[in-house]
Coordinates of C-alpha atoms and ligand atoms in Angstrom, one line a residue:
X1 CA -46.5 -38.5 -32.9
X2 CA -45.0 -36.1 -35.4
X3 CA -46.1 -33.2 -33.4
X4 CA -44.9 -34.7 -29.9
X5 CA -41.3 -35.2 -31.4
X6 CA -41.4 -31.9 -33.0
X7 CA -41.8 -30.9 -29.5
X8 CA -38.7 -32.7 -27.8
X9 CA -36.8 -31.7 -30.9
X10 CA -37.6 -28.5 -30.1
X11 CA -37.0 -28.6 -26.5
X12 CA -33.9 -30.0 -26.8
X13 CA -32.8 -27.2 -29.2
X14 CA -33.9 -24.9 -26.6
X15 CA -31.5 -26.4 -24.3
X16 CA -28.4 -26.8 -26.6
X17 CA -28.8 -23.2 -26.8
X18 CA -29.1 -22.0 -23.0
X19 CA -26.4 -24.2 -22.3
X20 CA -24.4 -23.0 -25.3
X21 CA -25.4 -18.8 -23.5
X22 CA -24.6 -19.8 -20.3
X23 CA -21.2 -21.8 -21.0
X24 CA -20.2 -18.8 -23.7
X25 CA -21.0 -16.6 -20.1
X26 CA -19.1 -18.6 -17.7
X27 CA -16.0 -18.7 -20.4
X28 CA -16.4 -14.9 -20.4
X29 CA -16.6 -14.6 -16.5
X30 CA -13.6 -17.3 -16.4
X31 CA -11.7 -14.8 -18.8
X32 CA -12.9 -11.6 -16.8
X33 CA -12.1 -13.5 -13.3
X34 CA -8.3 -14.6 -14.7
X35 CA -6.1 -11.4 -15.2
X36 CA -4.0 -10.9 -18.2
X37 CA -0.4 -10.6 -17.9
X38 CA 0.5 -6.3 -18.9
X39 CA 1.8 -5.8 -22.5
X40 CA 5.6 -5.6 -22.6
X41 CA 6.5 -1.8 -23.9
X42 CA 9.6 -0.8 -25.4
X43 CA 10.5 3.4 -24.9
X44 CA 10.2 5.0 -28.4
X45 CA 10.0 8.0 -27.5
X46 CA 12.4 11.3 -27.8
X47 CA 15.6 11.8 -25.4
X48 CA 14.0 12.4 -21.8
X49 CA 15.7 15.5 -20.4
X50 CA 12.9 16.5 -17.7
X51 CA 11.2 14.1 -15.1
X52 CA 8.5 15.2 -13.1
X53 CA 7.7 13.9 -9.7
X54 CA 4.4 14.3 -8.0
X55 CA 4.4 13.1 -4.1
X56 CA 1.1 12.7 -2.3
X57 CA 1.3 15.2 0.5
X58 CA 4.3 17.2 2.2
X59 CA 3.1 17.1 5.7
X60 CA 4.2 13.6 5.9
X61 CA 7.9 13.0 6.8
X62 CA 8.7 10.2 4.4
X63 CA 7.5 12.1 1.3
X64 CA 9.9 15.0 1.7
X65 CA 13.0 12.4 2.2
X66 CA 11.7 10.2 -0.9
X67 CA 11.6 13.2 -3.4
X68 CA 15.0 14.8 -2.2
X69 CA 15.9 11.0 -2.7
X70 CA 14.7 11.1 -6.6
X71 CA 15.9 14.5 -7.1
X72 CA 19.2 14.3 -6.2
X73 CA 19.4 10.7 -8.0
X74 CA 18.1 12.0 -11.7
X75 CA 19.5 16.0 -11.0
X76 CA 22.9 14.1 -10.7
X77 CA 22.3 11.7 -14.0
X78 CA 22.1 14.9 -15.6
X79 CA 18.1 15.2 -15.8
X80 CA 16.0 18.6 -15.0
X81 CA 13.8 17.4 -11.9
X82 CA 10.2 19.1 -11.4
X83 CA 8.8 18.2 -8.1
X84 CA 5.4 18.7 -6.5
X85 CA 3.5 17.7 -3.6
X86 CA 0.0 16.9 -3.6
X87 CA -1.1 17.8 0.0
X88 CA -3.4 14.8 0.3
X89 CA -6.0 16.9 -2.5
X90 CA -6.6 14.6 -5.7
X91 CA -7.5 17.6 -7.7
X92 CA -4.4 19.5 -6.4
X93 CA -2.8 16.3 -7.4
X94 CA -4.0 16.3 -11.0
X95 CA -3.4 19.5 -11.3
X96 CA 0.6 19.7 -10.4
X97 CA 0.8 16.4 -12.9
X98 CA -1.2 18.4 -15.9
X99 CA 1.2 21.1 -15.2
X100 CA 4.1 19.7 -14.7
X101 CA 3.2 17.8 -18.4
X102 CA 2.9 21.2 -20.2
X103 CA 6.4 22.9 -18.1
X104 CA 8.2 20.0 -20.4
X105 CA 7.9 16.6 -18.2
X106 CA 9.1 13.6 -20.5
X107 CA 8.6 10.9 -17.7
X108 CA 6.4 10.8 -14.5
X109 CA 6.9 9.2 -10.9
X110 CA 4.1 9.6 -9.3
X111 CA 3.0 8.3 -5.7
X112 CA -0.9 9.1 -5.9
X113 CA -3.2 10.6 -3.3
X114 CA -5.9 8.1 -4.6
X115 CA -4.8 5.3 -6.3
X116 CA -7.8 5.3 -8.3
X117 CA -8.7 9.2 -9.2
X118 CA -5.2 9.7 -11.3
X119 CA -7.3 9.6 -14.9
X120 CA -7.2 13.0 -16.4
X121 CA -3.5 13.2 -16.1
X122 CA -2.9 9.5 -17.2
X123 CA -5.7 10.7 -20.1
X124 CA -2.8 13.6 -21.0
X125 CA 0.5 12.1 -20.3
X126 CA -0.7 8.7 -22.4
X127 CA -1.8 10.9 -25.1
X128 CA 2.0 12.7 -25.2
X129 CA 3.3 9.4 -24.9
X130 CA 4.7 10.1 -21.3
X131 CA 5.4 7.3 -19.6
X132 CA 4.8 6.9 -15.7
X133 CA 5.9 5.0 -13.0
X134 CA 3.6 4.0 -9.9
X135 CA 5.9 5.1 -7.0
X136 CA 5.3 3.5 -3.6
X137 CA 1.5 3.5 -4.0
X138 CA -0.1 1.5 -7.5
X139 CA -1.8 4.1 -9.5
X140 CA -4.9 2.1 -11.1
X141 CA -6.2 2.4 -14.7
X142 CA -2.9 2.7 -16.4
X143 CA -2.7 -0.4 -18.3
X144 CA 1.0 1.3 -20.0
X145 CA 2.2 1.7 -16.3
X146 CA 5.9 1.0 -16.7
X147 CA 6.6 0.2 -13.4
X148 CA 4.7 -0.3 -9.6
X149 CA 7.6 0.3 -7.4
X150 CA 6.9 -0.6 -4.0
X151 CA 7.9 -2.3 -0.7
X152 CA 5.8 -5.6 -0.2
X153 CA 2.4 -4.1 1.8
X154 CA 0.9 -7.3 2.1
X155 CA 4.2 -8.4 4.4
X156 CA 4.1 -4.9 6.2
X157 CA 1.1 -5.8 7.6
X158 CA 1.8 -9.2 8.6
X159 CA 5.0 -8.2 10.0
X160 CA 3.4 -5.9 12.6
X161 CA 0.4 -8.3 13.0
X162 CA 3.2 -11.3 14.2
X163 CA 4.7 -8.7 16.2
X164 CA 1.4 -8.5 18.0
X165 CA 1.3 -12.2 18.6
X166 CA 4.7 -13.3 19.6
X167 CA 4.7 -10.0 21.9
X168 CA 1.6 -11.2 23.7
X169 CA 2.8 -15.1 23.4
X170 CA -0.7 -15.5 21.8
X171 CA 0.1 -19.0 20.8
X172 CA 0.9 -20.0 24.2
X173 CA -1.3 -18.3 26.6
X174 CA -4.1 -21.0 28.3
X175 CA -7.5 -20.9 26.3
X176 CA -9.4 -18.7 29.1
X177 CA -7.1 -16.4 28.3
X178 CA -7.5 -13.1 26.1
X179 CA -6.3 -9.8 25.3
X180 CA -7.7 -6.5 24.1
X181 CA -6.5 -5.0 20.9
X182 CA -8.0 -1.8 18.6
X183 CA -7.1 -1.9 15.1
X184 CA -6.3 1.7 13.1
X185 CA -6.0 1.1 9.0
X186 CA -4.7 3.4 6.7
X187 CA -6.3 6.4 4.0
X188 CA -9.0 4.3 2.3
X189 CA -8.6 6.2 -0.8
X190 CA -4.4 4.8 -0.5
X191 CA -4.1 1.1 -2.2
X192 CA -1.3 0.4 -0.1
X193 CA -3.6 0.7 3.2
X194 CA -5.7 -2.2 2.3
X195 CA -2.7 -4.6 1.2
X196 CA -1.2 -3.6 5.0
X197 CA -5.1 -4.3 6.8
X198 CA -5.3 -7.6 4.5
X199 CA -1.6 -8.9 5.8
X200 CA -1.9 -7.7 9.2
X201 CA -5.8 -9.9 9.1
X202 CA -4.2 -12.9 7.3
X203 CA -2.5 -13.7 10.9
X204 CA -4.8 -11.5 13.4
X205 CA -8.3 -13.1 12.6
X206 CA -7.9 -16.6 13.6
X207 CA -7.2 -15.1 17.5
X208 CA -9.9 -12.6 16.8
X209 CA -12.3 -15.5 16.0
X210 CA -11.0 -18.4 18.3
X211 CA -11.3 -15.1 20.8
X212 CA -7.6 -14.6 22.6
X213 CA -8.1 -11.5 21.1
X214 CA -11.2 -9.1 21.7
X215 CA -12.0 -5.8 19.6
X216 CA -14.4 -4.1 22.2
X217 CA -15.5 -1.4 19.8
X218 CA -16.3 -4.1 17.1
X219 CA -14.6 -2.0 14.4
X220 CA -12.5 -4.7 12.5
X221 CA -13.6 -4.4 9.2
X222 CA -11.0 -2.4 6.9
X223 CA -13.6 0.9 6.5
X224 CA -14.6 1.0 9.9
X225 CA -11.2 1.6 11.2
X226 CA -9.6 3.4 8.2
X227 CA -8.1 7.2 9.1
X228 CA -8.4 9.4 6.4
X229 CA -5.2 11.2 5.2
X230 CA -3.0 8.5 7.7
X231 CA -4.4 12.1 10.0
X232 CA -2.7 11.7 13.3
X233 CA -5.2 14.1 14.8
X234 CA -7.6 12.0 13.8
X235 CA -6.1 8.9 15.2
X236 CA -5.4 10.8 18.5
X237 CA -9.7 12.0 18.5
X238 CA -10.3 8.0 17.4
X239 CA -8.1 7.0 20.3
X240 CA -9.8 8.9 22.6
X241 CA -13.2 8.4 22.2
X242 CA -12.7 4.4 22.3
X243 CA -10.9 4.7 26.0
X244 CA -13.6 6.9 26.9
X245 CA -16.5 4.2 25.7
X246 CA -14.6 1.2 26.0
X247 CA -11.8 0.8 28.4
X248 CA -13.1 2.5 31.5
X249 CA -12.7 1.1 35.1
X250 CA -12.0 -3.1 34.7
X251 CA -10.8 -3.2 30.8
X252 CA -7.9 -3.2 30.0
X253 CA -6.2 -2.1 26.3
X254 CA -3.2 -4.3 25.6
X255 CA -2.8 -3.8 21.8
X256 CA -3.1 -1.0 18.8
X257 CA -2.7 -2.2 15.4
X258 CA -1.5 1.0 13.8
X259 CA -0.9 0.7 9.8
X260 CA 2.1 4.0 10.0
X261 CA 3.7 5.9 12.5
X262 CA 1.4 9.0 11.8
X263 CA -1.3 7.0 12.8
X264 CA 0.7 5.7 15.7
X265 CA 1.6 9.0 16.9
X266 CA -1.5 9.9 17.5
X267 CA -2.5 6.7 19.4
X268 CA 0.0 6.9 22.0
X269 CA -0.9 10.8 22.0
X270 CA -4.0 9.9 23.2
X271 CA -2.9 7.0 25.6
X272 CA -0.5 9.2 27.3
X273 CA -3.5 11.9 27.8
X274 CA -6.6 9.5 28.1
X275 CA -5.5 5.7 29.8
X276 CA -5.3 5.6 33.1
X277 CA -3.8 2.3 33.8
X278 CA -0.3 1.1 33.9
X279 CA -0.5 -1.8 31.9
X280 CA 2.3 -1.9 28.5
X281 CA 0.3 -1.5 25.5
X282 CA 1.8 -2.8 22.4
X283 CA 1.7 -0.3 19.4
X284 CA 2.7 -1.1 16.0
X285 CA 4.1 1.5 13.1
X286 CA 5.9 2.1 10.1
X287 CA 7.9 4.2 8.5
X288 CA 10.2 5.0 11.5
X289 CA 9.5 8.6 11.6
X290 CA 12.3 10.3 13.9
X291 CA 9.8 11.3 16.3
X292 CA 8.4 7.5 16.8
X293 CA 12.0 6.6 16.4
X294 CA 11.8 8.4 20.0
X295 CA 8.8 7.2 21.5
X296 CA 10.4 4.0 20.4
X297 CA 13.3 4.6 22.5
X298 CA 10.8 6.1 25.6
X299 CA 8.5 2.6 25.2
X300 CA 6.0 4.6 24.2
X301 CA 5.6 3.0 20.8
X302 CA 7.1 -1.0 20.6
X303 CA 8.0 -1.1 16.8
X304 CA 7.8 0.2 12.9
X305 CA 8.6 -1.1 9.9
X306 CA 11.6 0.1 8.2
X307 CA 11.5 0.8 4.5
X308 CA 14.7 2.1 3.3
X309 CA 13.8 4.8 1.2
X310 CA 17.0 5.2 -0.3
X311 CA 16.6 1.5 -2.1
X312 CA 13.3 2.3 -3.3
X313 CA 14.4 5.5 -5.2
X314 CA 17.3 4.2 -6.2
X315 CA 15.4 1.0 -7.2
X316 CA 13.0 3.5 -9.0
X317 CA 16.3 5.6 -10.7
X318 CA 17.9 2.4 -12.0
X319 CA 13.9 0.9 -13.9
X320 CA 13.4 4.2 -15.4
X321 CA 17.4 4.3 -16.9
X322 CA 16.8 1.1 -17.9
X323 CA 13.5 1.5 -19.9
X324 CA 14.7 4.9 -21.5
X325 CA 17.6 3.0 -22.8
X326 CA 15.9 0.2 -24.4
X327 CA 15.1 -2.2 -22.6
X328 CA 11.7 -4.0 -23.0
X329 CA 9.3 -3.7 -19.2
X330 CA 9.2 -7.3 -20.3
X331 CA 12.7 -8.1 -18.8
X332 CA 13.7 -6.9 -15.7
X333 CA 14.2 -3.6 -15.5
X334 CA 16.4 -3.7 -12.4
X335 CA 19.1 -5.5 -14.6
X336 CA 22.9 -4.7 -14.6
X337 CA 23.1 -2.5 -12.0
X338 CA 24.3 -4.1 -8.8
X339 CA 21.7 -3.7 -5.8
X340 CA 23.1 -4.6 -2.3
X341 CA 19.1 -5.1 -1.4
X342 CA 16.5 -7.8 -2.0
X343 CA 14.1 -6.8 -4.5
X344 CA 11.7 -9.0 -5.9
X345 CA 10.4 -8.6 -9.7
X346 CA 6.4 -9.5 -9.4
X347 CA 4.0 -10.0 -12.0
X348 CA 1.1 -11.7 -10.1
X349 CA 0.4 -9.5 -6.9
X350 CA -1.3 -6.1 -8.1
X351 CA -3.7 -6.1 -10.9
X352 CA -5.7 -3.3 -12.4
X353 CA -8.8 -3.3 -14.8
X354 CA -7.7 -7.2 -15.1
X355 CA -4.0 -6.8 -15.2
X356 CA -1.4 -8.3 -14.0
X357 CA 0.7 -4.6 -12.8
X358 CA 4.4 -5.4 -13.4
X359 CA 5.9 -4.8 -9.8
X360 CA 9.2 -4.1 -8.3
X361 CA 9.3 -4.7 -4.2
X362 CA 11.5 -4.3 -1.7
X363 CA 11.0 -5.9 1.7
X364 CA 10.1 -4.1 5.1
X365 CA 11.8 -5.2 8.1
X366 CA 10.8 -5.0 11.7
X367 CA 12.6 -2.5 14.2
X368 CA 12.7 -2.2 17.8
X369 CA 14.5 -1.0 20.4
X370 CA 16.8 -4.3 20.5
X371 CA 17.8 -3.6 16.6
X372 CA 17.0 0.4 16.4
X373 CA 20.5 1.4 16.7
X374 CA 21.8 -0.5 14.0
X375 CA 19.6 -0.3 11.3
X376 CA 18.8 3.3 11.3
Ligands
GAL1 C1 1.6 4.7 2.5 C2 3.0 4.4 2.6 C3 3.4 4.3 4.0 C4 2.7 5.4 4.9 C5 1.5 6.0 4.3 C6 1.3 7.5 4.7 O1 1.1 4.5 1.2 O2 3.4 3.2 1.9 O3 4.8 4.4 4.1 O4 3.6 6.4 5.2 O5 1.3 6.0 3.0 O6 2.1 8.3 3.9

């Protein structure tokens, strides 16, 4: 008897302690699973004189128009601006930002070329106490980001995902009905790309499942129909070679899904050179470059998304006078200056190595050719 209870006693001690492992693991993996809220900052630091601003790439219109933006905003506050474009290179990237650090830069705005590849310059500029802002795009593993300044992605893509719907009257249409689409995602290496593929799906997949709408090249996952660099050549090549394979004689394409107006460009490039039927085929964008501003106006293109550029630098201007005057990244750093334009203080959206990345965005609206003329 002694040895059979030594046995359950045993046994059950056994189990106290697996149970004890594995609910000390599942409160770790509840911990690791629930983000922490970012750590409110205060700026310590020396008078800021010089700002540096890295942009991603200068063969993309918006870039050029968002750094004159920023330049003009902080030359005229009285600040020396250094500026630098990236050209879509991460290590060209890295290396304006590490030189732009030792020419004398006391803050940083930075819109990355890879959300994720920024850490030898965040490695440098934390270490010289430099803060930097996350312009446009979030810049990941900087847990003393002050700022992600941004225009909601997730509702850019579900703006020009509904335009795709209530264009083709998808919720009307009789069941046998259905309609072709192609979809073309952003740089995979660009954060914002996959918040605009995961709005546009939130509305698009239900018709893509329930089957009014048909992807005949079966490239719906976010990878498959990413274009690197936002590359209009590459959209244009993309373009091409799914007319060719897909939409010969009896198919028709009704619908692109394009995540920008580069992209875009490039799409109706190819439609204009490569589809040879008459049907209207609706093509999201954003951005509203001037020259999709035009195919816009020539029904080439149906829509973008407008992002006022000047709101989001001046948005970005008014955060970083705020925090180099005092005030905490635990208020809102948009405080006491008066914006005539929604913006929307998030701390639950963006999160990065676990957490939650204190955002600032502004909302996208839709334009066509009914509202073109008065919002541009
Ligand atoms: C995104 C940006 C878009 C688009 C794209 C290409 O990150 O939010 O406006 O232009 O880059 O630059």
């Amino acid at each position: 008897m002694h040895k059979l209870l030594k046995t359950i006693s045993l046994i059950s001690i056994l189990i106290l302690l697996f149970t004890a492992c594995s609910s000390k693991e599942v409160s770790n993996l509840s911990q690791e699973s629930e983000p922490v809220p970012q750590s409110a900052t205060t700026y310590t630091g020396e008078d800021v004189k010089t700002i540096g601003i890295s942009m991603p790439a200068a063969q993309l219109e918006r870039w050029h128009i968002d750094a004159d933006l920023l330049k003009t905003l902080f030359e005229d506050a009285g600040y020396n601006v250094l500026l630098s474009y990236g050209d879509n290179l991460i290590d060209a990237q890295i290396n304006d930002i590490n030189q732009m650090i030792d020419q004398g830069a006391q803050l940083l705005i930075i819109s990355p070329v890879d959300s994720d590849s920024l850490g030898p310059c965040i490695e440098n500029a934390n270490k010289k106490n430099i803060p930097i802002v996350a312009y446009d795009r979030l810049i990941y593993h900087n847990p003393n980001l002050l700022a992600y300044v941004s225009y909601d992605n997730y509702m850019v893509g579900q703006l020009q995902a509904q335009y795709i719907v209530d264009a083709l009257d998808l919720d009307n249409i009789d069941s046998d009905r259905c309609f072709n689409l192609e979809i073309f995602s952003g740089d995979s290496a660009d954060n914002n790309a996959i918040y605009f593929y995961d709005g546009a799906m939130s509305i698009l997949s239900s018709y893509i499942n329930d089957g009014k709408l048909k992807v005949l090249s079966n490239q719906t996952s976010f990878y498959s129909t990413s274009i690197s660099s936002w590359d209009t050549e590459l959209a244009c090549e993309r373009m091409e070679i799914m007319l060719s394979s897909y939409y010969g004689t009896n198919q028709q394409l009704n619908a692109v899904l394009a995540a920008n107006d580069s992209i875009a460009l490039g799409v109706c490039e190819a439609i204009d050179s490569s589809y040879n039927k008459d049907n209207q085929i609706i093509i999201t964008g954003q951005d509203c470059d001037s020259c999709n501003i035009q195919n816009i106006k020539d029904e080439k293109q149906s829509m973008s998304i407008y992002k006022n550029l000047n709101n989001e630098a001046y948005a970005t201007f008014c955060i970083v006078q705020n925090y180099l005057n005092g005030v905490s990244t635990g208020d809102d750093l948009t405080k006491g200056y008066d914006l005539d334009f929604t913006i929307r203080r998030d701390s639950d959206t963006y999160v990065s190595d676990n957490v939650y990345i204190t955002s600032y965005l502004l909302s996208p609206m839709v334009v066509t050719n009914a509202n073109i003329d008065k919002v541009l």
